[in-house]
Structure formats: structure tokens, C-alpha cells
Short mmCIF file of C-alpha atoms in Angstrom, two decimals:
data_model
loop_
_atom_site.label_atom_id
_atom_site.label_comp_id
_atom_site.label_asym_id
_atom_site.label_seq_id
_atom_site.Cartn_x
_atom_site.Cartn_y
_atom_site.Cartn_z
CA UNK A 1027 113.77 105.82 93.95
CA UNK A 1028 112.18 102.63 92.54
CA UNK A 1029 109.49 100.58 94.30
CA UNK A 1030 108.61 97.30 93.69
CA UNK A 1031 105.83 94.94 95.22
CA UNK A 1032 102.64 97.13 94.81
CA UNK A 1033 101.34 96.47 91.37
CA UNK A 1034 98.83 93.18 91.41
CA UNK A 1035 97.45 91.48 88.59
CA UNK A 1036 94.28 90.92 89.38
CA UNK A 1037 90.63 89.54 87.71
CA UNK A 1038 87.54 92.08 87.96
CA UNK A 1039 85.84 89.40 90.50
CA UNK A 1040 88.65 89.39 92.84
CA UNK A 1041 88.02 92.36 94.72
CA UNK A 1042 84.00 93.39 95.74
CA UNK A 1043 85.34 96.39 96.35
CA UNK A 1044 87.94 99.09 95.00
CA UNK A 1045 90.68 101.65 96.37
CA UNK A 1046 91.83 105.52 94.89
CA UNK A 1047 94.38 107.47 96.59
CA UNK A 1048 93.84 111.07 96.40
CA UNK A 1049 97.28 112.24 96.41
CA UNK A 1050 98.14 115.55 98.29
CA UNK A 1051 100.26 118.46 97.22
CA UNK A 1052 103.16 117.66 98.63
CA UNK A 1053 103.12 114.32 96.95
CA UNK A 1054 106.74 113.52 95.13
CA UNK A 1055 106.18 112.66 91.94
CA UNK A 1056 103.42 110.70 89.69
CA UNK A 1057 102.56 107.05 90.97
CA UNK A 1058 99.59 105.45 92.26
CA UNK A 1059 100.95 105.20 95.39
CA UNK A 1060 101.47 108.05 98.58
CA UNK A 1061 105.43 109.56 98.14
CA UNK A 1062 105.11 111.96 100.64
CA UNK A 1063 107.57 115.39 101.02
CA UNK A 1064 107.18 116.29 104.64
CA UNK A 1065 108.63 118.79 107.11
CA UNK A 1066 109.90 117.74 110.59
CA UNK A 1067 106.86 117.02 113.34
CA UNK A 1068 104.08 117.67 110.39
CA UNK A 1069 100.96 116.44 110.19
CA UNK A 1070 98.35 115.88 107.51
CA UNK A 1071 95.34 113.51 106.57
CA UNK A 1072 95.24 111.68 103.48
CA UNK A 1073 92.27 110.19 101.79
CA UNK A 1074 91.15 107.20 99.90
CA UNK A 1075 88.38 106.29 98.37
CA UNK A 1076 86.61 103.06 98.81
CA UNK A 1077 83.87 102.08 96.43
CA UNK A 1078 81.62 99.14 96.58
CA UNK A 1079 80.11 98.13 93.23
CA UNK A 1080 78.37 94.82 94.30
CA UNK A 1081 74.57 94.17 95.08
CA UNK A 1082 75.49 93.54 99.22
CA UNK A 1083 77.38 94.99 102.47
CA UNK A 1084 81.39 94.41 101.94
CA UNK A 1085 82.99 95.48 105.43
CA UNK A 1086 87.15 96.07 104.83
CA UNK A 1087 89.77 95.51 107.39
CA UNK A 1088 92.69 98.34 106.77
CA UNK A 1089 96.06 97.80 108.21
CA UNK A 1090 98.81 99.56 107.95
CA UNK A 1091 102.75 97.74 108.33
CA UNK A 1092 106.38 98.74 107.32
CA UNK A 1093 108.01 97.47 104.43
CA UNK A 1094 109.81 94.26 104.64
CA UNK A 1095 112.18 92.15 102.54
CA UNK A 1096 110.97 88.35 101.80
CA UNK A 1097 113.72 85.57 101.15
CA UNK A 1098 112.42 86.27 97.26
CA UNK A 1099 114.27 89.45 97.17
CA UNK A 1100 110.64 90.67 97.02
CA UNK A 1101 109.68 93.66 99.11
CA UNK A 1102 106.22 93.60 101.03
CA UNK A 1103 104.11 96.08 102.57
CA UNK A 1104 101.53 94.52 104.13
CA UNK A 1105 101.42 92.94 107.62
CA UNK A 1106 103.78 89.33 107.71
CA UNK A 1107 105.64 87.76 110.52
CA UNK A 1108 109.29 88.81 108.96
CA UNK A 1109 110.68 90.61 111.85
CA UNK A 1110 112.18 94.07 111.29
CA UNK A 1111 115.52 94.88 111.39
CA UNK A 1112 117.08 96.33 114.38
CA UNK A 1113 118.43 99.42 112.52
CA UNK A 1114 114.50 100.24 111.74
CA UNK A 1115 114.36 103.53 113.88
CA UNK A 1116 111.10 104.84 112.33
CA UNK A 1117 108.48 102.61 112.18
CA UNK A 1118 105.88 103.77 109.97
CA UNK A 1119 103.13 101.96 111.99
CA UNK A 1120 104.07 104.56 114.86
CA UNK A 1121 103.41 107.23 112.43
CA UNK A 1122 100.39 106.41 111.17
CA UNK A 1123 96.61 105.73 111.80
CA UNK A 1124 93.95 104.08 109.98
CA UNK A 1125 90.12 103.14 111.15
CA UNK A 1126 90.41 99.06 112.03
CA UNK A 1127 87.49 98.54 109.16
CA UNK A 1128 85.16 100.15 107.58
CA UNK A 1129 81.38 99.14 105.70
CA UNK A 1130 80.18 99.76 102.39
CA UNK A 1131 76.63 99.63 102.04
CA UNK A 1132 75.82 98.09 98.63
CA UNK A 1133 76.82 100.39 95.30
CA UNK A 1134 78.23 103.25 97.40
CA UNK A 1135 81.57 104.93 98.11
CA UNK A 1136 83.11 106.18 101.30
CA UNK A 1137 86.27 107.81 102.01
CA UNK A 1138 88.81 106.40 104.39
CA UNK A 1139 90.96 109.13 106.69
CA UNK A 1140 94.67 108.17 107.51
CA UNK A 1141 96.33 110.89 109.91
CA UNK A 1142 100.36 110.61 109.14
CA UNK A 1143 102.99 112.66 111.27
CA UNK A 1144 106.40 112.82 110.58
CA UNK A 1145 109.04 112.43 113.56
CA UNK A 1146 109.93 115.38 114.82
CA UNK A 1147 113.47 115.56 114.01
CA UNK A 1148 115.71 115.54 111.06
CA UNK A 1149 115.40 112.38 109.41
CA UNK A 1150 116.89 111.35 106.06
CA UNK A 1151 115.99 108.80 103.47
CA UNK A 1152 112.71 107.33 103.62
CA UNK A 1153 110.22 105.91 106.03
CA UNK A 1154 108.48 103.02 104.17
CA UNK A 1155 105.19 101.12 104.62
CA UNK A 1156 101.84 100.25 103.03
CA UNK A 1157 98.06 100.57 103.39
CA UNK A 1158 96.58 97.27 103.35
CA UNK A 1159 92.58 96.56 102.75
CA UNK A 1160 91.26 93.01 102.78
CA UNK A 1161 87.58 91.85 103.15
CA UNK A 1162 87.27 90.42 106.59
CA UNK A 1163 86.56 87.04 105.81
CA UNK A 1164 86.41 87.34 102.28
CA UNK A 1165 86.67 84.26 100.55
CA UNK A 1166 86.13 85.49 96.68
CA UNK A 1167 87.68 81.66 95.34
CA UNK A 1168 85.98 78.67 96.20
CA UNK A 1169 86.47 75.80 94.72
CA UNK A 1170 85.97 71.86 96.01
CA UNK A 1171 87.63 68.43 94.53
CA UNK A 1172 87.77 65.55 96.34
CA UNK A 1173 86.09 66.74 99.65
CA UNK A 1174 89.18 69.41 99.94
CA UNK A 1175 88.14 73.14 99.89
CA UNK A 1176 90.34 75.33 97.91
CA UNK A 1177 90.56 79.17 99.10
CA UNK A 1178 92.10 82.31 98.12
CA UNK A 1179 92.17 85.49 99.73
CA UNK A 1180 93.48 88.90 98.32
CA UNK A 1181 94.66 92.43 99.92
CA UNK A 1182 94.47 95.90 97.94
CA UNK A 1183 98.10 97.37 98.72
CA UNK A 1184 98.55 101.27 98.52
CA UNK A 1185 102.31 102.48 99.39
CA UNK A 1186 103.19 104.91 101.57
CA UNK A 1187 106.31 106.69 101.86
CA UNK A 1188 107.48 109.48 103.92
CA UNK A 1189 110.82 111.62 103.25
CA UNK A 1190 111.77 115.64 104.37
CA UNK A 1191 114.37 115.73 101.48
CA UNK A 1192 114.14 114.10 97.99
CA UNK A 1193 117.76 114.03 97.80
CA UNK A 1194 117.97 109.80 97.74
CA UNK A 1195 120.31 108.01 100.50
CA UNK A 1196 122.47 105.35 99.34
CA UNK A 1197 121.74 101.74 100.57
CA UNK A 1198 124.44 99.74 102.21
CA UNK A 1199 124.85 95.77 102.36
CA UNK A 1200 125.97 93.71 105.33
CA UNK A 1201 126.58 89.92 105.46
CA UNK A 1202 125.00 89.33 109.34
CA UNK A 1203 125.44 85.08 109.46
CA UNK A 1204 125.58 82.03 107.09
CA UNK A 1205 123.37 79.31 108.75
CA UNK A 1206 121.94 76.08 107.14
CA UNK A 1207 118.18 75.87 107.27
CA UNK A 1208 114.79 74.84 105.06
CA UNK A 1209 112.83 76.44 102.81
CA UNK A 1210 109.59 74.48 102.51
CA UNK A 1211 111.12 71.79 104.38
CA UNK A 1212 114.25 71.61 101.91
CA UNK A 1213 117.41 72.02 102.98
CA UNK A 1214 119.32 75.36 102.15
CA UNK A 1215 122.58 77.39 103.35
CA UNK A 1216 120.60 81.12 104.57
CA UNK A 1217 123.01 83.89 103.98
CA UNK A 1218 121.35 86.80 106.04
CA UNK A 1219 121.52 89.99 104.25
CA UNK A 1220 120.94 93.34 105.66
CA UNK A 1221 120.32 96.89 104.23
CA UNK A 1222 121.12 98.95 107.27
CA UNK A 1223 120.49 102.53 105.37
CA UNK A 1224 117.17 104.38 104.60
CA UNK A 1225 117.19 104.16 101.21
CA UNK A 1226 115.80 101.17 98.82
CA UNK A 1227 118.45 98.93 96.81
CA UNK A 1228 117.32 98.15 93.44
CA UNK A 1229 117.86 95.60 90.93
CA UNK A 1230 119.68 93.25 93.14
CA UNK A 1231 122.11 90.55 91.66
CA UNK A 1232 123.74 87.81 93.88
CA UNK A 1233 126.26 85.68 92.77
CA UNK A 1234 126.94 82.92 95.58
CA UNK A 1235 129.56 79.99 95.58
CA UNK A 1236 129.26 77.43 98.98
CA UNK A 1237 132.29 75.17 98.92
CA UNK A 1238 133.10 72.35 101.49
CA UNK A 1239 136.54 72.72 103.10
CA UNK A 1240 136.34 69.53 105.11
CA UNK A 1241 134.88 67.68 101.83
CA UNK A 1242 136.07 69.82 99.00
CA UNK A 1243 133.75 67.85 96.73
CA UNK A 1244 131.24 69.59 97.74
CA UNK A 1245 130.05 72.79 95.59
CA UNK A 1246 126.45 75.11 95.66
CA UNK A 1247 125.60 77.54 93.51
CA UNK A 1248 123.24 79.85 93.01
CA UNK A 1249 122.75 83.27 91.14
CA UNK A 1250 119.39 85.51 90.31
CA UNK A 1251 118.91 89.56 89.76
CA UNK A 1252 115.89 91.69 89.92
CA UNK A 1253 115.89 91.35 93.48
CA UNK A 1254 114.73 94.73 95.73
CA UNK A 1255 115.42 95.18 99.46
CA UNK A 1256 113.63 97.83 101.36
CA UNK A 1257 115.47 100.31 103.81
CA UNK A 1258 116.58 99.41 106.80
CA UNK A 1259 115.82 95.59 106.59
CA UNK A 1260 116.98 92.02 106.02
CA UNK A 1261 116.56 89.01 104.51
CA UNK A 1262 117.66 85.71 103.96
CA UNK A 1263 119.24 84.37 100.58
CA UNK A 1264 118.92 80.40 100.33
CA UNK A 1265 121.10 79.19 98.62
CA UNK A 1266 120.10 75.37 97.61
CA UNK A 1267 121.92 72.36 98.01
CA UNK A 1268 119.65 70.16 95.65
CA UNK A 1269 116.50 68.09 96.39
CA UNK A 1270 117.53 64.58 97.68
CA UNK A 1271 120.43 65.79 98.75
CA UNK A 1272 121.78 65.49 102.09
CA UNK A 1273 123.55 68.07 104.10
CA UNK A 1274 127.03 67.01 105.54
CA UNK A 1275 128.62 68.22 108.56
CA UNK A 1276 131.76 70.12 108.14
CA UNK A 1277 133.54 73.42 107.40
CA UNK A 1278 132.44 75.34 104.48
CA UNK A 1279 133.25 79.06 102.78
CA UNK A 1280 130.68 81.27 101.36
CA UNK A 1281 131.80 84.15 98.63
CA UNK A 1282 129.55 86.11 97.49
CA UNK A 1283 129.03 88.75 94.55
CA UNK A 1284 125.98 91.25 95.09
CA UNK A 1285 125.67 94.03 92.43
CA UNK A 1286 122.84 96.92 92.39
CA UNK A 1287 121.18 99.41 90.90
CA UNK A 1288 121.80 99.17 86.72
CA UNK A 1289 123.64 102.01 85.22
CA UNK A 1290 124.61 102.36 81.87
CA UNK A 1291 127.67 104.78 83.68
CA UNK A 1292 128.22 102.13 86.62
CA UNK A 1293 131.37 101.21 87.43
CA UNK A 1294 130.81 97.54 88.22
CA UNK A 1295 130.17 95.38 85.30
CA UNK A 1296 129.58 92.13 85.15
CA UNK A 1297 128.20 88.68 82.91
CA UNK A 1298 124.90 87.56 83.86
CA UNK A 1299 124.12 83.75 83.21
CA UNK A 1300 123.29 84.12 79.91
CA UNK A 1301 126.88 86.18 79.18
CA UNK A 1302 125.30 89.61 78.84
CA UNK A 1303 127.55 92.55 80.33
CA UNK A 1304 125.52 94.19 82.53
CA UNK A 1305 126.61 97.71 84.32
CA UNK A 1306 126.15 98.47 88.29
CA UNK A 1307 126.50 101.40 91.05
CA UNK A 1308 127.04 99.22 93.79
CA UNK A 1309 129.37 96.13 94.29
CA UNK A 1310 129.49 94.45 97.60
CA UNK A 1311 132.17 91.40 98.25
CA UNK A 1312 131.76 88.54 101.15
CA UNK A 1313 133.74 85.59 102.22
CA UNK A 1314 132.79 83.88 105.78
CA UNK A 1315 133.37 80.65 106.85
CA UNK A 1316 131.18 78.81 108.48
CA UNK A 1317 130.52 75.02 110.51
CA UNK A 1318 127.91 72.27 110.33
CA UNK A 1319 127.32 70.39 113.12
CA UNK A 1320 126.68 66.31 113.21
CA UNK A 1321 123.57 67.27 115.21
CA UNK A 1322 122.18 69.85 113.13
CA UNK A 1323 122.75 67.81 109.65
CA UNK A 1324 120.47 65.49 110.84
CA UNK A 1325 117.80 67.08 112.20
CA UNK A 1326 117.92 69.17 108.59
CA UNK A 1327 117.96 65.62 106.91
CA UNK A 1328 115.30 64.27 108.87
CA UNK A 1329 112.83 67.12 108.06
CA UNK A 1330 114.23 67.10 104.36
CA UNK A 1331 110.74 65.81 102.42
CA UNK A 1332 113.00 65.52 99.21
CA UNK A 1333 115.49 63.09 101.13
CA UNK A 1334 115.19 59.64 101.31
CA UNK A 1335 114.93 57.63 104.29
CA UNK A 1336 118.16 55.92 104.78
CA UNK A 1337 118.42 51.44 104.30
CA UNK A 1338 118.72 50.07 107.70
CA UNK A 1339 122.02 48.91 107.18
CA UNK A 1340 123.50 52.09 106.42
CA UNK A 1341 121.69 53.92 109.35
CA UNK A 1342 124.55 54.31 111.90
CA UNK A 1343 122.09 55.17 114.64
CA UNK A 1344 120.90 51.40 114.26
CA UNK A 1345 124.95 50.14 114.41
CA UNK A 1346 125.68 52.11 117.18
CA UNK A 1347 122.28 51.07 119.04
CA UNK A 1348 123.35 47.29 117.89
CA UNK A 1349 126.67 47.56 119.05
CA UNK A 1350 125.67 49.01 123.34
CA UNK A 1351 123.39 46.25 123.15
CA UNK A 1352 126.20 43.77 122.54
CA UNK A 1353 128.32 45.33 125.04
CA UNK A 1354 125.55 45.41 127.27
CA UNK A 1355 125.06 41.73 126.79
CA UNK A 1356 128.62 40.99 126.94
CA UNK A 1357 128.67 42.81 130.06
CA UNK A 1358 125.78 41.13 131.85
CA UNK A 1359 127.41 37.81 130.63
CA UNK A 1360 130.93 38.91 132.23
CA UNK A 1361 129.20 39.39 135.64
CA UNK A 1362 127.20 36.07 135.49
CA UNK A 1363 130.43 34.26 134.20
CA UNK A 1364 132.22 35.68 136.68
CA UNK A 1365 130.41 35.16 139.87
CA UNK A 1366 129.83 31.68 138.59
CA UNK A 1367 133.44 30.92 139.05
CA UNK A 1368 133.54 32.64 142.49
CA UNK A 1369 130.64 30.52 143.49
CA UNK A 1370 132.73 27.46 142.18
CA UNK A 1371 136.01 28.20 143.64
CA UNK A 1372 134.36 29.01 147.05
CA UNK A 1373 132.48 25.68 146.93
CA UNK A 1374 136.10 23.78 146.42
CA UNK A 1375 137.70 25.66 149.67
CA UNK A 1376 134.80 24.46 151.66
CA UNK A 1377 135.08 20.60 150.50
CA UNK A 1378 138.61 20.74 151.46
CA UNK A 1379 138.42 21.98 154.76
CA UNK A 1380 135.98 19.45 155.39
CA UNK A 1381 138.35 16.42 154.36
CA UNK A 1382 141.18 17.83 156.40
CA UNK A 1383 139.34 17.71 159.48
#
């Protein structure tokens, strides 16, 4: 098993404050992280050690979250708002408890108690999560120019996994929907994908082709490895159409290539973009179809920073606004033409009934 999204590069002012797992006996393996080997309905305590090497009080939030998949290909283990995937059975946050904070008097150390029980039942492949600590309200970076304040705030992450048997479960890999959408207000086509299976898929590669039907001109790309999922979760993969460009309503087909896990014995091989063969253990193939709507093309375009606002004269809102005003006006016109004639014609029956009397 390989996990990704733990290690942090970080500067020795970052952090007033510093974290040590003291990893148990039945820990699996070497790593700086908890890789627990647990029986069914057990319970233990772990223990980390928080020290606080500054000259004042630093009080620590701890939090503890299951491991999610960002539309990076980048898992996190730290609380987010990606929701989790409806084949999540375990939630690790259910099965495990943490003090809400805890304060370090200045120069000191203090250990941190985390009870973890494991369901009790026979569970296979892992149960994934993190231990977050953050300074509550810890602005370490500060920085002002031109009256705006610059922030930024960072989290000490310690994994925590918990498995009954070491034997690893193979991941899976589901195409759930192809929707258009925006990533920082850009316009993309989000193909959801979703690891259904309690085990982690490694060293993603996605090879994706969007081509119009309805305008066959049209043609997206896109292609990147080192991705990671996490078990049982999903994410989506933008794939982008271009800055300035504008989405069009019609029919399009997604295919898509996902390799994972390199093997030097795989039995999928493929060229990556720089025409290296590369060797795989898992292969997944997709084709879906999908539709754009008139309505939902422009609401992407209007949100679409990178797009430009269209001339007037090739706005079609403003033509088809022009043109029910002239029809209004053409209408209105009708109705006072017409009842002008009726007045006129009435007027000439009168004056002849009056000169045949």
C-alpha cells in the first residue's frame, strides 16, 4: 500500500509547535504515520506527542476526518467539504476520538490520547483517515501591501489507517456522470470518478478525449499520471476546454484511458506524453455520451472570467429582445390602425342614413 498526501514541506517558523507519533506494536510497517493491524471490535489508545518550543501559550485544535480524493488526483486527510462517497461504510471519524484542543504552556510537551476501535465485524481493506492539528487562530504569515492583508495558515497531518488483514484489496474504477462545470470559474467537462473498493489506487494515469458529435470540430484533451485516489471515494477529473473559450451546446462523447499502479510485470503498457512505455496492473476503459443544454452553456459562459463579453450585435439575447419589441409595436399599431378604420367606416353609415331620410 502507498500513501500519498502526508509529507509537507515546511519552514522551521511555520509551526510553534511540533507532532511525534508513538507507534504501537501492532503497527504495519515503518512510516511516520499510524498503519494499524487490528482484530475485530478492538480497542487501543495511541499517543502523540505535542511539544511547544516557543517563549508563549500555543493552544491546538485536533480533528480527526476520512480520507478524501480532491479534483487534483490528490488525496487529503484532513477535514474539507468534499463529500464522501456513498460506498464509505466505515467512517473513520465514527471510530475514533480525539480531545477538541489542547494547551501548551511555553517550552513544554504534552501527550495527546486518541482511543480507536475497530468495527466489530469482518472488514477487509482499509479504513482511512488523518489526525489533523492546527493552531486555533494561528496566523504564523503576515504580510501587508497595499492596505490588503496576506495570511497563511498550516495543519500538522498524521495518517491513520486501520486494517484486520494486510493482505491488500484491489481498487476498482467507475465512471458515475460526465457534466460540464468550472473550476475557478473556468469552464470544464467533470468526469466523476469513483473508487468503490477499500483499497488505495496508485499512480493514476488518465488519458481523456471530449469530442463534439453535433459540431465535430470540436476536440478536448487532457492527460496527467501520478494521480492517487483513496478507498472508497470519488472525484472529479476536469477536463479543460481552454481559457476564452466558450462552451457550445450539443452532443458530445467522452473516452477515456485510466491506467494504475506501475509494474515493471503489468500487463497494460502504454506511451506517456513524452513517448516513454510505461507498464500498469490496472486498465480501465469508458465511453459515455453526454448533452449540453442552450441554458446551461450560458450560464457556464456567463460565469467564465476567461471569456469575453460578447459585441452587442452578436448578442442574440439583444436580437431576440429587439425583434418582440417590434412585434409588439407592430401589434399595438395593428390595433390602433384597425379600430381607426372601424371608427371611419361607422362614421360613413351614419352620414348616409342621415341623407336618406
Amino acid at each position: 500500500m502507498m500513501m500519498g498526501g502526508l509529507g509537507q514541506v515546511v519552514r522551521a517558523n511555520e509551526f510553534n509547535f511540533s507532532v511525534t507519533p508513538i507507534l504501537p506494536e501492532n503497527q504495519i510497517g515503518k512510516s511516520g504515520y499510524f498503519n494499524l493491524k487490528m482484530a475485530p471490535g478492538q480497542s487501543q489508545e495511541l499517543t502523540l506527542t505535542l511539544t511547544n518550543s516557543t517563549e508563549r501559550t500555543v493552544v491546538v485544535e485536533e480533528m480527526i476526518a476520512s480520507a478524501t480524493t480532491n479534483i487534483n488526483g490528490v488525496i487529503e486527510y484532513s477535514p474539507n467539504d468534499i463529500k464522501h462517497d456513498k460506498t464509505l461504510k466505515y467512517n473513520i471519524t465514527d471510530y475514533a476520538k480525539i480531545p477538541a484542543e489542547i494547551t501548551l504552556a511555553p517550552n513544554s510537551s504534552q501527550q495527546v490520547k486518541v482511543e480507536v476501535t475497530m468495527p466489530n465485524e469482518s472488514v477487509s481493506g482499509v479504513i482511512a483517515g488523518g489526525i489533523t492539528f492546527k493552531e486555533k487562530d494561528s496566523d504564523t504569515a503576515s504580510s501587508k501591501s497595499k492596505g490588503i492583508s496576506i495570511q497563511n495558515k498550516y495543519a500538522y497531518v498524521v495518517g491513520l489507517l486501520m486494517q484486520q488483514d494486510t493482505t491488500p484489496v484491489a481498487p476498482d474504477l467507475k465512471l458515475t456522470s460526465v457534466l460540464p462545470g468550472q473550476v475557478n470559474y473556468r469552464n470544464v467537462i467533470n468526469a466523476n470518478l469513483q473508487n468503490p473498493n477499500s483499497g488505495y489506487l496508485n499512480q493514476m494515469y488518465v488519458k481523456a478525449t471530449v469530442k463534439g458529435l453535433s459540431n465535430t470540430k470540436l476536440s478536448y484533451t487532457v492527460d496527467k499520471e501520478m494521480m492517487q485516489m483513496a478507498p472508497n471515494t470519488n472525484f472529479d477529473y476536469p477536463i479543460s476546454i481552454g481559457e476564452g473559450n466558450r462552451i457550445a451546446a450539443g452532443k458530445y462523447r467522452l473516452t477515456m484511458t485510466v491506467y494504475g499502479q506501475k509494474s515493471d510485470t503489468g500487463q497494460y503498457t502504454c506511451q506517456d506524453a513524452q513517448g516513454k512505455t510505461q507498464k500498469f496492473e490496472y486498465q480501465w476503459q469508458f465511453t459515455q455520451d453526454f448533452t449540453i443544454s442552450g441554458e446551461t452553456a450560458r450560464k457556464l459562459n456567463a460565469k467564465d472570467v476567461t471569456i469575453k463579453p460578447e459585441p452587442w450585435y452578436q448578442n442574440w439575447t439583444i436580437w431576440v429582445g429587439a425583434l418582440l419589441l417590434l412585434l409588439a409595436l407592430f401589434f399595438i399599431f395593428f390595433i390602433l390602425w384597425k379600430r381607426r378604420r372601424d371608427d371611419g367606416e361607422n362614421n360613413g353609415d351614419k352620414n348616409v342614413t342621415k341623407t336618406v331620410n
